[in-house]
Short mmCIF file of C-alpha atoms in Angstrom, two decimals:
data_model
loop_
_atom_site.label_atom_id
_atom_site.label_comp_id
_atom_site.label_asym_id
_atom_site.label_seq_id
_atom_site.Cartn_x
_atom_site.Cartn_y
_atom_site.Cartn_z
CA MET D 1 -29.01 -12.84 4.89
CA ASN D 2 -31.30 -10.67 6.98
CA TYR D 3 -30.16 -7.21 7.96
CA GLU D 4 -31.81 -4.67 10.21
CA LEU D 5 -31.62 -1.00 9.41
CA HIS D 6 -31.46 1.18 12.54
CA GLU D 7 -32.07 4.61 11.04
CA ASN D 8 -34.74 6.54 9.18
CA THR D 9 -35.90 4.71 6.10
CA SER D 10 -35.25 7.89 4.14
CA GLU D 11 -31.52 7.21 4.51
CA LEU D 12 -30.29 5.18 1.59
CA LEU D 13 -28.03 2.20 2.00
CA PRO D 14 -24.53 2.73 0.63
CA LYS D 15 -24.00 1.70 -2.97
CA THR D 16 -20.21 2.13 -2.95
CA LEU D 17 -17.33 2.20 -0.47
CA GLY D 18 -17.17 5.97 -0.89
CA ASP D 19 -20.76 6.31 0.31
CA ILE D 20 -20.23 4.50 3.64
CA ILE D 21 -18.50 7.33 5.51
CA ARG D 22 -20.95 10.23 5.49
CA ALA D 23 -19.57 12.49 8.22
CA ASN D 24 -16.11 13.67 9.18
CA ARG D 25 -14.71 12.70 5.78
CA ASP D 26 -11.71 14.86 6.61
CA HIS D 27 -10.87 12.26 9.31
CA ALA D 28 -11.34 8.95 7.47
CA GLU D 29 -11.73 7.35 4.05
CA LEU D 30 -12.75 3.93 2.72
CA ARG D 31 -11.70 2.68 -0.72
CA LEU D 32 -10.41 -0.33 -2.56
CA SER D 33 -6.78 -0.93 -1.57
CA LYS D 34 -4.06 0.28 -3.89
CA THR D 35 -1.36 -2.02 -5.22
CA VAL D 36 1.35 -0.26 -3.20
CA GLU D 37 -0.65 -0.84 0.04
CA ILE D 38 -1.13 -4.51 -0.79
CA ASP D 39 2.51 -5.00 -1.82
CA ALA D 40 3.66 -3.60 1.54
CA LEU D 41 2.00 -6.58 3.26
CA VAL D 42 3.21 -9.37 0.98
CA GLY D 43 5.23 -12.02 2.79
CA SER D 44 5.32 -15.68 3.70
CA ILE D 45 2.71 -17.34 5.90
CA ASP D 46 3.48 -20.75 7.42
CA LYS D 47 1.73 -23.55 5.49
CA SER D 48 0.98 -25.35 8.75
CA ALA D 49 -1.17 -22.46 10.01
CA VAL D 50 -4.71 -23.42 10.99
CA LEU D 51 -7.19 -21.91 8.55
CA LYS D 52 -10.16 -20.08 10.02
CA ASP D 53 -12.13 -19.89 6.79
CA GLU D 54 -11.93 -19.42 3.05
CA ILE D 55 -13.03 -16.08 1.59
CA GLY D 56 -14.24 -16.01 -1.99
CA ASN D 57 -15.17 -13.06 -4.21
CA TRP D 58 -12.77 -11.14 -1.97
CA ARG D 59 -11.54 -7.59 -2.00
CA LEU D 60 -9.04 -5.71 0.09
CA VAL D 61 -10.45 -2.45 1.40
CA SER D 62 -8.35 0.35 2.88
CA LEU D 63 -9.62 2.18 5.95
CA ILE D 64 -7.55 5.35 6.11
CA ASN D 65 -7.22 7.45 9.26
CA LYS D 66 -6.35 10.86 7.86
CA GLU D 67 -5.45 12.24 11.29
CA THR D 68 -2.80 9.64 12.11
CA HIS D 69 -1.88 8.98 8.47
CA THR D 70 -2.38 5.22 8.97
CA THR D 71 -4.07 2.70 6.73
CA GLN D 72 -5.59 -0.65 7.67
CA LEU D 73 -6.43 -3.21 5.01
CA LEU D 74 -9.53 -5.29 5.59
CA LEU D 75 -10.46 -8.45 3.73
CA ILE D 76 -14.13 -8.67 2.77
CA GLY D 77 -15.93 -11.29 0.74
CA ASP D 78 -17.95 -14.49 0.91
CA SER D 79 -17.26 -16.82 3.82
CA ARG D 80 -17.26 -20.44 2.71
CA LEU D 81 -18.05 -21.70 6.24
CA ARG D 82 -20.64 -19.11 7.24
CA LYS D 83 -22.22 -18.95 3.78
CA HIS D 84 -22.53 -15.14 3.83
CA SER D 85 -20.47 -11.97 3.59
CA ALA D 86 -17.66 -11.57 6.09
CA ILE D 87 -15.00 -9.09 7.10
CA THR D 88 -11.70 -9.74 8.86
CA SER D 89 -9.70 -7.78 11.38
CA PRO D 90 -6.92 -5.76 9.74
CA VAL D 91 -4.65 -7.76 7.43
CA VAL D 92 -0.99 -7.91 8.50
CA ARG D 93 0.43 -10.26 5.84
CA ILE D 94 -0.60 -11.58 2.44
CA ASP D 95 0.95 -14.67 0.87
CA PHE D 96 -0.31 -14.78 -2.70
CA ALA D 97 1.94 -17.73 -3.54
CA LYS D 98 0.12 -19.92 -1.00
CA GLY D 99 -3.19 -18.03 -1.17
CA PHE D 100 -3.29 -17.06 2.53
CA VAL D 101 -3.97 -13.91 4.52
CA LEU D 102 -2.92 -13.37 8.14
CA THR D 103 -4.88 -10.87 10.24
CA LYS D 104 -4.10 -8.78 13.31
CA SER D 105 -6.15 -11.23 15.40
CA HIS D 106 -3.78 -14.03 14.22
CA SER D 107 -6.44 -15.66 12.04
CA VAL D 108 -5.41 -17.20 8.73
CA TYR D 109 -7.79 -17.16 5.78
CA LYS D 110 -7.54 -18.98 2.46
CA LEU D 111 -8.15 -16.74 -0.52
CA GLY D 112 -10.69 -18.06 -3.01
CA ASN D 113 -11.53 -16.25 -6.22
CA ARG D 114 -10.81 -12.51 -6.26
CA GLY D 115 -13.70 -10.11 -6.79
CA LEU D 116 -13.50 -7.18 -9.17
CA GLY D 117 -14.70 -3.61 -8.73
CA GLU D 118 -16.87 -2.25 -5.95
CA PRO D 119 -17.98 -4.78 -3.33
CA PRO D 120 -21.52 -6.16 -3.57
CA GLU D 121 -24.27 -4.73 -1.35
CA ASP D 122 -24.00 -7.51 1.26
CA ASP D 123 -20.28 -6.77 1.73
CA LEU D 124 -21.02 -3.04 2.11
CA MET D 125 -23.61 -3.80 4.80
CA VAL D 126 -21.19 -6.07 6.67
CA LEU D 127 -18.59 -3.30 6.53
CA CYS D 128 -21.10 -0.77 7.93
CA ALA D 129 -22.03 -3.12 10.77
CA ALA D 130 -18.36 -3.82 11.56
CA LEU D 131 -17.50 -0.11 11.74
CA HIS D 132 -20.28 0.33 14.31
CA GLN D 133 -19.16 -2.74 16.28
CA TRP D 134 -15.60 -1.39 16.31
CA GLY D 135 -16.84 1.93 17.71
CA SER D 136 -16.21 4.35 14.83
CA GLY D 137 -19.44 4.05 12.85
CA ALA D 138 -21.46 6.79 14.59
CA ALA D 139 -18.66 9.37 14.47
CA LEU D 140 -18.19 8.73 10.76
CA GLY D 141 -21.88 8.86 9.90
CA VAL D 142 -21.94 5.23 8.75
CA PRO D 143 -25.47 3.83 8.22
CA ASN D 144 -26.30 1.76 11.30
CA ILE D 145 -26.81 -1.78 10.09
CA SER D 146 -26.63 -4.87 12.30
CA TYR D 147 -26.28 -8.45 11.17
#
């Protein structure tokens, strides 16, 4: 996958979730989701739902707004259809029994194999680009990457 970096080359690409937000850290945080956050979203998803894609090597990432005390869980990983890293809109329900995730945009994703530890570099870049597309990247000092 080709990425463009829209900042000084002296700025390093993030190596971890904790390195993505570089400004206003008192307002927001990114980290791997905690079990209690994931468990709060567990529920049934209709088997007849139309699948948008399958995400492999997936992780759930928590985007925490420290001002409003809200947390959004985002699914990141490898898109089977697009053949590259992908990120979803916030997750609203997780059905581990069926292996499905439902997002705020009403998309349903099949969960492939679960990834372990920090996301790979491509996932971090997709997350940076998404935060800019969603309008919060500049305020949070996120490296400006487009894909």
